[in-house]
Short mmCIF file of N, CA, C and O in Angstrom, two decimals:
data_model
loop_
_atom_site.label_atom_id
_atom_site.label_comp_id
_atom_site.label_asym_id
_atom_site.label_seq_id
_atom_site.Cartn_x
_atom_site.Cartn_y
_atom_site.Cartn_z
N SER F 1 -68.22 66.19 181.57
CA SER F 1 -69.01 66.92 180.60
C SER F 1 -69.49 68.23 181.20
O SER F 1 -69.66 68.33 182.41
N GLU F 2 -69.74 69.22 180.37
CA GLU F 2 -70.15 70.52 180.87
C GLU F 2 -71.58 70.53 181.38
O GLU F 2 -71.99 71.46 182.03
N THR F 3 -72.38 69.53 181.05
CA THR F 3 -73.74 69.52 181.58
C THR F 3 -73.74 69.09 183.03
O THR F 3 -74.66 69.41 183.76
N GLY F 4 -72.71 68.36 183.46
CA GLY F 4 -72.54 68.02 184.86
C GLY F 4 -73.59 67.07 185.40
O GLY F 4 -74.43 66.55 184.68
N ASP F 5 -73.52 66.86 186.71
CA ASP F 5 -74.42 65.93 187.38
C ASP F 5 -75.87 66.39 187.31
O ASP F 5 -76.78 65.57 187.18
N GLN F 6 -76.11 67.70 187.39
CA GLN F 6 -77.48 68.20 187.33
C GLN F 6 -78.10 67.93 185.97
O GLN F 6 -79.27 67.57 185.87
N GLY F 7 -77.31 68.08 184.92
CA GLY F 7 -77.80 67.80 183.57
C GLY F 7 -78.14 66.33 183.40
O GLY F 7 -79.15 65.98 182.80
N LYS F 8 -77.29 65.46 183.94
CA LYS F 8 -77.55 64.02 183.86
C LYS F 8 -78.80 63.65 184.65
O LYS F 8 -79.60 62.84 184.22
N ALA F 9 -78.96 64.28 185.81
CA ALA F 9 -80.15 64.02 186.62
C ALA F 9 -81.41 64.47 185.89
O ALA F 9 -82.42 63.77 185.87
N ALA F 10 -81.34 65.63 185.26
CA ALA F 10 -82.50 66.14 184.50
C ALA F 10 -82.80 65.22 183.33
O ALA F 10 -83.97 64.95 183.03
N SER F 11 -81.77 64.71 182.68
CA SER F 11 -81.97 63.79 181.56
C SER F 11 -82.62 62.49 182.03
O SER F 11 -83.51 61.96 181.38
N ARG F 12 -82.17 61.98 183.18
CA ARG F 12 -82.77 60.75 183.73
C ARG F 12 -84.25 60.98 184.05
O ARG F 12 -85.10 60.15 183.78
N GLU F 13 -84.53 62.14 184.64
CA GLU F 13 -85.90 62.48 185.01
C GLU F 13 -86.78 62.57 183.75
O GLU F 13 -87.88 62.03 183.70
N ALA F 14 -86.27 63.23 182.73
CA ALA F 14 -87.04 63.39 181.49
C ALA F 14 -87.22 62.05 180.79
O ALA F 14 -88.21 61.85 180.09
N SER F 15 -86.29 61.12 180.97
CA SER F 15 -86.39 59.84 180.28
C SER F 15 -87.59 59.03 180.75
O SER F 15 -88.04 58.12 180.06
N ARG F 16 -88.16 59.38 181.88
CA ARG F 16 -89.39 58.70 182.35
C ARG F 16 -90.54 58.94 181.39
O ARG F 16 -91.45 58.13 181.28
N ALA F 17 -90.50 60.05 180.69
CA ALA F 17 -91.55 60.38 179.72
C ALA F 17 -91.14 60.01 178.30
O ALA F 17 -91.79 60.40 177.35
N GLU F 18 -90.06 59.24 178.17
CA GLU F 18 -89.54 58.88 176.85
C GLU F 18 -90.64 58.28 175.99
O GLU F 18 -91.49 57.54 176.46
N GLY F 19 -90.60 58.60 174.74
CA GLY F 19 -91.65 58.17 173.82
C GLY F 19 -92.69 59.25 173.61
O GLY F 19 -93.47 59.21 172.68
N HIS F 20 -92.68 60.22 174.50
CA HIS F 20 -93.66 61.29 174.43
C HIS F 20 -93.02 62.65 174.18
O HIS F 20 -93.70 63.58 173.77
N ILE F 21 -91.76 62.76 174.50
CA ILE F 21 -91.09 64.05 174.36
C ILE F 21 -89.76 63.90 173.64
O ILE F 21 -89.21 62.80 173.54
N LEU F 22 -89.25 65.02 173.17
CA LEU F 22 -87.91 65.08 172.61
C LEU F 22 -87.10 65.97 173.54
O LEU F 22 -87.42 67.14 173.73
N GLY F 23 -86.08 65.38 174.15
CA GLY F 23 -85.20 66.11 175.04
C GLY F 23 -83.78 66.04 174.52
O GLY F 23 -83.34 64.99 174.05
N ILE F 24 -83.08 67.16 174.58
CA ILE F 24 -81.70 67.19 174.08
C ILE F 24 -80.79 67.87 175.09
O ILE F 24 -81.22 68.73 175.85
N GLY F 25 -79.54 67.46 175.05
CA GLY F 25 -78.50 68.13 175.81
C GLY F 25 -77.81 69.12 174.89
O GLY F 25 -77.64 68.86 173.70
N LEU F 26 -77.43 70.25 175.41
CA LEU F 26 -76.78 71.29 174.61
C LEU F 26 -75.55 71.76 175.36
O LEU F 26 -75.58 71.95 176.57
N SER F 27 -74.46 71.91 174.64
CA SER F 27 -73.23 72.41 175.24
C SER F 27 -72.45 73.22 174.21
O SER F 27 -72.95 73.51 173.13
N THR F 28 -71.24 73.55 174.53
CA THR F 28 -70.40 74.37 173.67
C THR F 28 -69.78 73.55 172.54
O THR F 28 -69.77 72.32 172.60
N ARG F 29 -69.26 74.24 171.56
CA ARG F 29 -68.55 73.56 170.47
C ARG F 29 -67.40 72.72 171.01
O ARG F 29 -67.16 71.62 170.56
N ARG F 30 -66.66 73.29 171.96
CA ARG F 30 -65.49 72.60 172.50
C ARG F 30 -65.87 71.23 173.05
O ARG F 30 -65.14 70.26 172.90
N VAL F 31 -67.03 71.13 173.65
CA VAL F 31 -67.49 69.87 174.22
C VAL F 31 -68.10 68.97 173.16
O VAL F 31 -67.88 67.76 173.14
N MET F 32 -68.84 69.53 172.23
CA MET F 32 -69.62 68.72 171.29
C MET F 32 -68.89 68.38 169.99
O MET F 32 -69.28 67.45 169.30
N CYS F 33 -67.84 69.12 169.66
CA CYS F 33 -67.17 68.93 168.37
C CYS F 33 -66.55 67.53 168.26
O CYS F 33 -65.84 67.08 169.15
N VAL F 34 -66.82 66.87 167.14
CA VAL F 34 -66.24 65.54 166.88
C VAL F 34 -65.23 65.59 165.74
O VAL F 34 -64.72 64.55 165.31
N HIS F 35 -64.91 66.78 165.26
CA HIS F 35 -63.93 66.91 164.18
C HIS F 35 -62.58 66.39 164.69
O HIS F 35 -62.16 66.73 165.80
N PRO F 36 -61.89 65.58 163.90
CA PRO F 36 -60.61 64.99 164.35
C PRO F 36 -59.58 66.01 164.81
O PRO F 36 -58.87 65.78 165.79
N GLU F 37 -59.49 67.15 164.14
CA GLU F 37 -58.51 68.16 164.55
C GLU F 37 -58.85 68.75 165.92
O GLU F 37 -57.96 69.00 166.73
N ALA F 38 -60.12 68.96 166.19
CA ALA F 38 -60.52 69.48 167.49
C ALA F 38 -60.26 68.45 168.58
O ALA F 38 -59.80 68.78 169.67
N GLN F 39 -60.53 67.19 168.27
CA GLN F 39 -60.28 66.13 169.25
C GLN F 39 -58.79 66.00 169.51
O GLN F 39 -58.37 65.80 170.65
N LEU F 40 -57.98 66.13 168.47
CA LEU F 40 -56.53 66.07 168.63
C LEU F 40 -56.05 67.22 169.50
O LEU F 40 -55.24 67.03 170.40
N LYS F 41 -56.58 68.40 169.25
CA LYS F 41 -56.20 69.56 170.06
C LYS F 41 -56.55 69.33 171.53
O LYS F 41 -55.78 69.66 172.42
N ARG F 42 -57.72 68.76 171.78
CA ARG F 42 -58.13 68.50 173.16
C ARG F 42 -57.22 67.48 173.82
O ARG F 42 -56.91 67.58 174.98
N SER F 43 -56.80 66.46 173.07
CA SER F 43 -55.98 65.42 173.68
C SER F 43 -54.53 65.86 173.88
O SER F 43 -53.88 65.43 174.79
N GLU F 44 -54.03 66.73 173.01
CA GLU F 44 -52.64 67.18 173.12
C GLU F 44 -52.44 68.20 174.23
O GLU F 44 -51.41 68.24 174.86
N ALA F 45 -53.41 69.02 174.45
CA ALA F 45 -53.26 70.08 175.45
C ALA F 45 -54.57 70.30 176.17
O ALA F 45 -55.57 70.62 175.54
N SER F 46 -54.54 70.15 177.45
CA SER F 46 -55.76 70.35 178.21
C SER F 46 -56.15 71.82 178.30
O SER F 46 -57.21 72.15 178.78
N ASN F 47 -55.27 72.70 177.83
CA ASN F 47 -55.56 74.13 177.90
C ASN F 47 -56.18 74.67 176.61
O ASN F 47 -56.16 75.87 176.39
N VAL F 48 -56.72 73.79 175.77
CA VAL F 48 -57.42 74.26 174.58
C VAL F 48 -58.67 74.99 175.04
O VAL F 48 -59.47 74.45 175.81
N THR F 49 -58.81 76.20 174.60
CA THR F 49 -59.93 77.01 175.06
C THR F 49 -61.14 76.87 174.14
O THR F 49 -61.03 76.39 173.01
N ARG F 50 -62.24 77.32 174.65
CA ARG F 50 -63.46 77.34 173.85
C ARG F 50 -63.24 78.19 172.62
O ARG F 50 -63.68 77.86 171.52
N GLU F 51 -62.50 79.29 172.78
CA GLU F 51 -62.24 80.18 171.67
C GLU F 51 -61.43 79.50 170.57
O GLU F 51 -61.65 79.75 169.39
N ASP F 52 -60.49 78.63 170.95
CA ASP F 52 -59.69 77.89 169.96
C ASP F 52 -60.57 77.02 169.08
O ASP F 52 -60.46 77.02 167.86
N VAL F 53 -61.46 76.27 169.72
CA VAL F 53 -62.34 75.37 168.96
C VAL F 53 -63.37 76.19 168.19
O VAL F 53 -63.67 75.88 167.03
N ASP F 54 -63.88 77.26 168.79
CA ASP F 54 -64.83 78.13 168.07
C ASP F 54 -64.21 78.68 166.80
O ASP F 54 -64.84 78.69 165.74
N GLU F 55 -62.97 79.15 166.90
CA GLU F 55 -62.30 79.72 165.73
C GLU F 55 -62.08 78.67 164.65
O GLU F 55 -62.30 78.92 163.47
N MET F 56 -61.64 77.47 165.05
CA MET F 56 -61.45 76.41 164.07
C MET F 56 -62.77 76.07 163.38
O MET F 56 -62.84 75.94 162.16
N CYS F 57 -63.82 75.99 164.17
CA CYS F 57 -65.14 75.67 163.63
C CYS F 57 -65.60 76.76 162.66
O CYS F 57 -66.09 76.46 161.58
N ARG F 58 -65.43 78.00 163.05
CA ARG F 58 -65.82 79.10 162.16
C ARG F 58 -65.08 79.04 160.83
O ARG F 58 -65.65 79.26 159.78
N GLN F 59 -63.80 78.75 160.89
CA GLN F 59 -63.00 78.67 159.67
C GLN F 59 -63.46 77.51 158.78
O GLN F 59 -63.49 77.64 157.55
N LEU F 60 -63.83 76.39 159.38
CA LEU F 60 -64.22 75.21 158.60
C LEU F 60 -65.66 75.27 158.10
O LEU F 60 -66.03 74.54 157.18
N THR F 61 -66.48 76.14 158.69
CA THR F 61 -67.90 76.19 158.31
C THR F 61 -68.32 77.54 157.74
O THR F 61 -69.48 77.71 157.37
N ALA F 62 -67.40 78.49 157.66
CA ALA F 62 -67.74 79.83 157.18
C ALA F 62 -68.29 79.77 155.76
O ALA F 62 -67.75 79.07 154.90
N PRO F 63 -69.38 80.49 155.49
CA PRO F 63 -69.99 80.46 154.15
C PRO F 63 -69.00 80.81 153.04
O PRO F 63 -69.01 80.18 151.98
N TRP F 64 -68.15 81.82 153.26
CA TRP F 64 -67.21 82.21 152.21
C TRP F 64 -66.16 81.12 151.96
O TRP F 64 -65.77 80.89 150.83
N ASN F 65 -65.76 80.41 153.01
CA ASN F 65 -64.80 79.32 152.86
C ASN F 65 -65.46 78.16 152.11
O ASN F 65 -64.86 77.55 151.22
N ARG F 66 -66.70 77.87 152.47
CA ARG F 66 -67.44 76.78 151.81
C ARG F 66 -67.66 77.12 150.33
O ARG F 66 -67.53 76.25 149.48
N GLU F 67 -67.96 78.37 150.05
CA GLU F 67 -68.17 78.79 148.66
C GLU F 67 -66.86 78.70 147.87
O GLU F 67 -66.83 78.19 146.75
N ASP F 68 -65.77 79.18 148.45
CA ASP F 68 -64.46 79.10 147.80
C ASP F 68 -64.06 77.65 147.55
O ASP F 68 -63.50 77.32 146.51
N ALA F 69 -64.35 76.78 148.51
CA ALA F 69 -64.00 75.36 148.36
C ALA F 69 -64.79 74.73 147.22
O ALA F 69 -64.27 73.91 146.47
N THR F 70 -66.04 75.13 147.07
CA THR F 70 -66.88 74.61 145.99
C THR F 70 -66.34 75.05 144.63
O THR F 70 -66.28 74.26 143.69
N LYS F 71 -65.93 76.29 144.56
CA LYS F 71 -65.40 76.82 143.30
C LYS F 71 -64.04 76.22 142.97
O LYS F 71 -63.76 75.88 141.82
N ALA F 72 -63.17 76.11 143.97
CA ALA F 72 -61.78 75.68 143.74
C ALA F 72 -61.67 74.19 143.45
O ALA F 72 -60.95 73.77 142.56
N LYS F 73 -62.38 73.39 144.22
CA LYS F 73 -62.33 71.93 144.09
C LYS F 73 -60.91 71.38 144.06
O LYS F 73 -60.65 70.33 143.53
N SER F 74 -59.97 72.09 144.64
CA SER F 74 -58.58 71.64 144.62
C SER F 74 -58.12 71.15 145.98
O SER F 74 -56.99 70.72 146.12
N GLY F 75 -58.97 71.21 146.97
CA GLY F 75 -58.58 70.77 148.30
C GLY F 75 -57.83 71.83 149.09
O GLY F 75 -57.34 71.55 150.17
N GLN F 76 -57.71 73.05 148.53
CA GLN F 76 -57.03 74.13 149.24
C GLN F 76 -57.78 74.54 150.50
O GLN F 76 -57.18 74.88 151.49
N HIS F 77 -59.09 74.52 150.42
CA HIS F 77 -59.93 74.97 151.51
C HIS F 77 -60.41 73.76 152.31
O HIS F 77 -61.10 72.90 151.77
N LYS F 78 -60.06 73.73 153.59
CA LYS F 78 -60.50 72.64 154.43
C LYS F 78 -61.92 72.93 154.90
O LYS F 78 -62.24 74.06 155.27
N LEU F 79 -62.74 71.91 154.85
CA LEU F 79 -64.11 72.01 155.33
C LEU F 79 -64.34 70.97 156.41
O LEU F 79 -63.63 69.97 156.49
N CYS F 80 -65.35 71.18 157.21
CA CYS F 80 -65.73 70.21 158.23
C CYS F 80 -66.70 69.21 157.60
O CYS F 80 -67.82 69.57 157.24
N GLU F 81 -66.27 67.97 157.47
CA GLU F 81 -67.12 66.94 156.85
C GLU F 81 -68.40 66.71 157.65
O GLU F 81 -69.43 66.37 157.09
N PHE F 82 -68.33 66.90 158.97
CA PHE F 82 -69.50 66.68 159.82
C PHE F 82 -70.54 67.80 159.60
O PHE F 82 -71.73 67.54 159.52
N TYR F 83 -70.06 69.03 159.48
CA TYR F 83 -70.96 70.14 159.18
C TYR F 83 -71.54 70.00 157.78
O TYR F 83 -72.72 70.24 157.56
N GLU F 84 -70.71 69.59 156.83
CA GLU F 84 -71.18 69.43 155.46
C GLU F 84 -72.30 68.38 155.38
O GLU F 84 -73.29 68.58 154.70
N LYS F 85 -72.13 67.28 156.10
CA LYS F 85 -73.18 66.26 156.09
C LYS F 85 -74.45 66.79 156.77
O LYS F 85 -75.56 66.56 156.30
N TYR F 86 -74.27 67.51 157.86
CA TYR F 86 -75.41 68.13 158.53
C TYR F 86 -76.13 69.07 157.55
O TYR F 86 -77.35 69.01 157.39
N SER F 87 -75.38 69.92 156.89
CA SER F 87 -75.94 70.90 155.97
C SER F 87 -76.69 70.24 154.81
O SER F 87 -77.78 70.67 154.44
N ARG F 88 -76.10 69.20 154.25
CA ARG F 88 -76.72 68.50 153.11
C ARG F 88 -77.97 67.72 153.49
O ARG F 88 -78.94 67.70 152.75
N THR F 89 -77.94 67.09 154.64
CA THR F 89 -79.03 66.16 154.96
C THR F 89 -80.04 66.66 155.98
O THR F 89 -81.19 66.23 155.95
N LEU F 90 -79.62 67.58 156.86
CA LEU F 90 -80.52 67.95 157.96
C LEU F 90 -80.75 69.45 158.11
O LEU F 90 -81.62 69.85 158.87
N GLY F 91 -79.99 70.25 157.44
CA GLY F 91 -79.98 71.69 157.67
C GLY F 91 -81.31 72.39 157.63
O GLY F 91 -81.52 73.37 158.33
N ASP F 92 -82.26 71.90 156.83
CA ASP F 92 -83.54 72.59 156.73
C ASP F 92 -84.65 71.89 157.51
O ASP F 92 -85.80 72.26 157.41
N GLN F 93 -84.31 70.88 158.29
CA GLN F 93 -85.30 70.17 159.09
C GLN F 93 -85.16 70.55 160.55
O GLN F 93 -84.06 70.79 161.02
N SER F 94 -86.25 70.57 161.27
CA SER F 94 -86.15 70.86 162.70
C SER F 94 -86.38 69.61 163.55
O SER F 94 -86.01 69.58 164.71
N ARG F 95 -86.99 68.59 162.96
CA ARG F 95 -87.22 67.37 163.75
C ARG F 95 -86.82 66.18 162.90
O ARG F 95 -87.54 65.78 161.99
N PHE F 96 -85.68 65.59 163.21
CA PHE F 96 -85.17 64.49 162.41
C PHE F 96 -84.74 63.31 163.26
O PHE F 96 -84.19 62.36 162.75
N LEU F 97 -85.01 63.36 164.56
CA LEU F 97 -84.75 62.24 165.44
C LEU F 97 -86.07 61.79 166.05
O LEU F 97 -86.98 62.60 166.24
N GLU F 98 -86.13 60.52 166.35
CA GLU F 98 -87.31 60.00 167.04
C GLU F 98 -87.43 60.67 168.40
O GLU F 98 -86.45 61.16 168.96
N THR F 99 -88.63 60.68 168.97
CA THR F 99 -88.75 61.21 170.32
C THR F 99 -87.88 60.38 171.24
O THR F 99 -87.61 59.21 171.00
N GLY F 100 -87.41 61.01 172.27
CA GLY F 100 -86.51 60.36 173.23
C GLY F 100 -85.64 61.41 173.88
O GLY F 100 -85.79 62.61 173.64
N ILE F 101 -84.71 60.96 174.67
CA ILE F 101 -83.80 61.84 175.39
C ILE F 101 -82.41 61.63 174.82
O ILE F 101 -81.90 60.52 174.79
N TYR F 102 -81.78 62.69 174.35
CA TYR F 102 -80.46 62.65 173.75
C TYR F 102 -79.53 63.57 174.53
O TYR F 102 -79.67 64.79 174.47
N THR F 103 -78.62 62.98 175.29
CA THR F 103 -77.66 63.76 176.06
C THR F 103 -76.57 64.29 175.12
O THR F 103 -76.48 63.87 173.96
N VAL F 104 -75.72 65.15 175.64
CA VAL F 104 -74.57 65.64 174.88
C VAL F 104 -73.73 64.45 174.42
O VAL F 104 -73.31 64.38 173.26
N GLU F 105 -73.53 63.50 175.32
CA GLU F 105 -72.73 62.32 174.98
C GLU F 105 -73.40 61.50 173.87
O GLU F 105 -72.72 60.97 172.99
N ASP F 106 -74.73 61.37 173.93
CA ASP F 106 -75.46 60.64 172.89
C ASP F 106 -75.28 61.30 171.53
O ASP F 106 -75.02 60.63 170.53
N LEU F 107 -75.43 62.62 171.50
CA LEU F 107 -75.30 63.34 170.23
C LEU F 107 -73.88 63.27 169.69
O LEU F 107 -73.68 63.11 168.48
N ARG F 108 -72.88 63.34 170.56
CA ARG F 108 -71.49 63.19 170.13
C ARG F 108 -71.27 61.79 169.54
O ARG F 108 -70.64 61.65 168.50
N ALA F 109 -71.79 60.78 170.21
CA ALA F 109 -71.62 59.41 169.72
C ALA F 109 -72.29 59.24 168.35
O ALA F 109 -71.73 58.60 167.46
N MET F 110 -73.46 59.82 168.18
CA MET F 110 -74.15 59.74 166.90
C MET F 110 -73.35 60.47 165.82
O MET F 110 -73.26 60.02 164.69
N GLY F 111 -72.76 61.60 166.16
CA GLY F 111 -71.95 62.35 165.22
C GLY F 111 -70.74 61.55 164.75
O GLY F 111 -70.28 61.71 163.62
N GLN F 112 -70.23 60.69 165.60
CA GLN F 112 -69.05 59.90 165.26
C GLN F 112 -69.40 58.65 164.46
O GLN F 112 -68.51 57.99 163.94
N GLN F 113 -70.67 58.30 164.36
CA GLN F 113 -71.11 57.14 163.57
C GLN F 113 -71.31 57.57 162.12
O GLN F 113 -72.41 57.93 161.71
N GLU F 114 -70.24 57.52 161.37
CA GLU F 114 -70.26 58.07 160.01
C GLU F 114 -71.27 57.41 159.09
O GLU F 114 -71.87 58.06 158.25
N GLU F 115 -71.46 56.12 159.22
CA GLU F 115 -72.37 55.43 158.30
C GLU F 115 -73.81 55.87 158.49
O GLU F 115 -74.49 56.23 157.53
N GLU F 116 -74.28 55.82 159.73
CA GLU F 116 -75.70 56.11 159.96
C GLU F 116 -75.99 57.59 160.17
O GLU F 116 -76.97 58.12 159.68
N TYR F 117 -75.13 58.27 160.91
CA TYR F 117 -75.36 59.68 161.23
C TYR F 117 -74.22 60.51 160.67
O TYR F 117 -74.32 61.04 159.59
N GLY F 118 -73.17 60.70 161.45
CA GLY F 118 -71.97 61.38 160.98
C GLY F 118 -72.09 62.88 160.81
O GLY F 118 -71.29 63.50 160.16
N TRP F 119 -73.09 63.48 161.43
CA TRP F 119 -73.26 64.91 161.31
C TRP F 119 -72.75 65.62 162.55
O TRP F 119 -72.49 65.02 163.57
N CYS F 120 -72.61 66.92 162.44
CA CYS F 120 -72.07 67.74 163.52
C CYS F 120 -73.04 67.81 164.70
O CYS F 120 -74.14 68.36 164.56
N PRO F 121 -72.67 67.28 165.86
CA PRO F 121 -73.58 67.29 167.01
C PRO F 121 -73.89 68.70 167.52
O PRO F 121 -74.99 68.94 168.00
N TYR F 122 -72.95 69.61 167.38
CA TYR F 122 -73.18 70.98 167.85
C TYR F 122 -74.30 71.64 167.04
O TYR F 122 -75.26 72.17 167.60
N TYR F 123 -74.20 71.59 165.72
CA TYR F 123 -75.22 72.21 164.88
C TYR F 123 -76.54 71.44 164.93
O TYR F 123 -77.62 72.03 164.86
N VAL F 124 -76.46 70.13 165.08
CA VAL F 124 -77.68 69.33 165.21
C VAL F 124 -78.43 69.74 166.47
O VAL F 124 -79.64 69.95 166.45
N SER F 125 -77.71 69.87 167.59
CA SER F 125 -78.39 70.24 168.84
C SER F 125 -79.00 71.63 168.73
O SER F 125 -80.12 71.85 169.22
N LYS F 126 -78.32 72.55 168.08
CA LYS F 126 -78.89 73.88 167.91
C LYS F 126 -80.15 73.84 167.05
O LYS F 126 -81.11 74.55 167.30
N ARG F 127 -80.16 72.98 166.01
CA ARG F 127 -81.35 72.85 165.16
C ARG F 127 -82.49 72.19 165.93
O ARG F 127 -83.65 72.56 165.79
N LEU F 128 -82.16 71.20 166.76
CA LEU F 128 -83.19 70.47 167.51
C LEU F 128 -83.88 71.33 168.56
O LEU F 128 -84.98 70.97 169.01
N ILE F 129 -83.26 72.42 168.96
CA ILE F 129 -83.91 73.31 169.94
C ILE F 129 -85.31 73.69 169.45
O ILE F 129 -86.24 73.81 170.24
N GLN F 130 -85.47 73.85 168.15
CA GLN F 130 -86.76 74.25 167.58
C GLN F 130 -87.86 73.23 167.84
O GLN F 130 -89.03 73.59 167.95
N ALA F 131 -87.49 71.95 167.93
CA ALA F 131 -88.49 70.91 168.09
C ALA F 131 -88.51 70.28 169.48
O ALA F 131 -89.46 69.57 169.83
N ALA F 132 -87.49 70.54 170.26
CA ALA F 132 -87.35 69.87 171.56
C ALA F 132 -88.40 70.36 172.56
O ALA F 132 -88.76 71.53 172.59
N ASP F 133 -88.85 69.41 173.36
CA ASP F 133 -89.74 69.74 174.46
C ASP F 133 -88.94 70.13 175.69
O ASP F 133 -89.38 70.93 176.52
N VAL F 134 -87.74 69.54 175.81
CA VAL F 134 -86.85 69.79 176.95
C VAL F 134 -85.44 69.99 176.42
O VAL F 134 -84.97 69.21 175.60
N VAL F 135 -84.78 71.04 176.91
CA VAL F 135 -83.38 71.28 176.57
C VAL F 135 -82.62 71.37 177.89
O VAL F 135 -82.96 72.18 178.75
N VAL F 136 -81.59 70.54 178.02
CA VAL F 136 -80.78 70.53 179.23
C VAL F 136 -79.43 71.14 178.88
O VAL F 136 -78.77 70.70 177.94
N LEU F 137 -79.06 72.19 179.63
CA LEU F 137 -77.80 72.84 179.36
C LEU F 137 -77.29 73.52 180.62
O LEU F 137 -78.03 73.73 181.57
N ASN F 138 -76.04 73.86 180.60
CA ASN F 138 -75.41 74.59 181.68
C ASN F 138 -75.91 76.03 181.61
O ASN F 138 -75.89 76.64 180.54
N TYR F 139 -76.33 76.58 182.72
CA TYR F 139 -76.86 77.94 182.72
C TYR F 139 -75.86 78.95 182.18
O TYR F 139 -76.23 79.98 181.64
N LYS F 140 -74.55 78.68 182.31
CA LYS F 140 -73.53 79.60 181.79
C LYS F 140 -73.65 79.75 180.28
O LYS F 140 -73.33 80.79 179.73
N TYR F 141 -74.12 78.69 179.62
CA TYR F 141 -74.28 78.74 178.18
C TYR F 141 -75.35 79.75 177.77
O TYR F 141 -75.24 80.41 176.75
N VAL F 142 -76.36 79.91 178.60
CA VAL F 142 -77.42 80.89 178.33
C VAL F 142 -76.88 82.30 178.51
O VAL F 142 -77.17 83.20 177.73
N LEU F 143 -76.04 82.47 179.52
CA LEU F 143 -75.52 83.80 179.83
C LEU F 143 -74.39 84.22 178.90
O LEU F 143 -74.19 85.39 178.63
N ASP F 144 -73.61 83.23 178.39
CA ASP F 144 -72.47 83.54 177.53
C ASP F 144 -72.39 82.52 176.39
O ASP F 144 -71.54 81.64 176.40
N PRO F 145 -73.33 82.61 175.42
CA PRO F 145 -73.36 81.60 174.35
C PRO F 145 -72.16 81.75 173.47
O PRO F 145 -71.80 81.00 172.68
#
């Protein structure tokens, strides 16, 4: 994972205060995306770049594409079901998880649980920054988001 050993150590340390704080792991789309096409790209070629996943995500979540898809209703426009669920259910909330520590892996796993969660972990983590007491991330992400 891009958060590495230091991120895991920070998460373990923060978990001592669990119940009192909200801590989240944050990483790139390439790491956090649970969309089947992005996962397929990652498994087929280890040289899938961050830019590849970013571009796919932008195409699936772009406002104009989402608007066109709503108007067309013909299935011509592909949308990200995980982003759509995030947008419908969580998009205007900043605190929607119980206090605790949520690593990048935790958020990805929750994103893959379609029945209970099923929302985009990347956008969820970005929204949770507003409410989090602790954010664990790779310093490179701060320098080159």
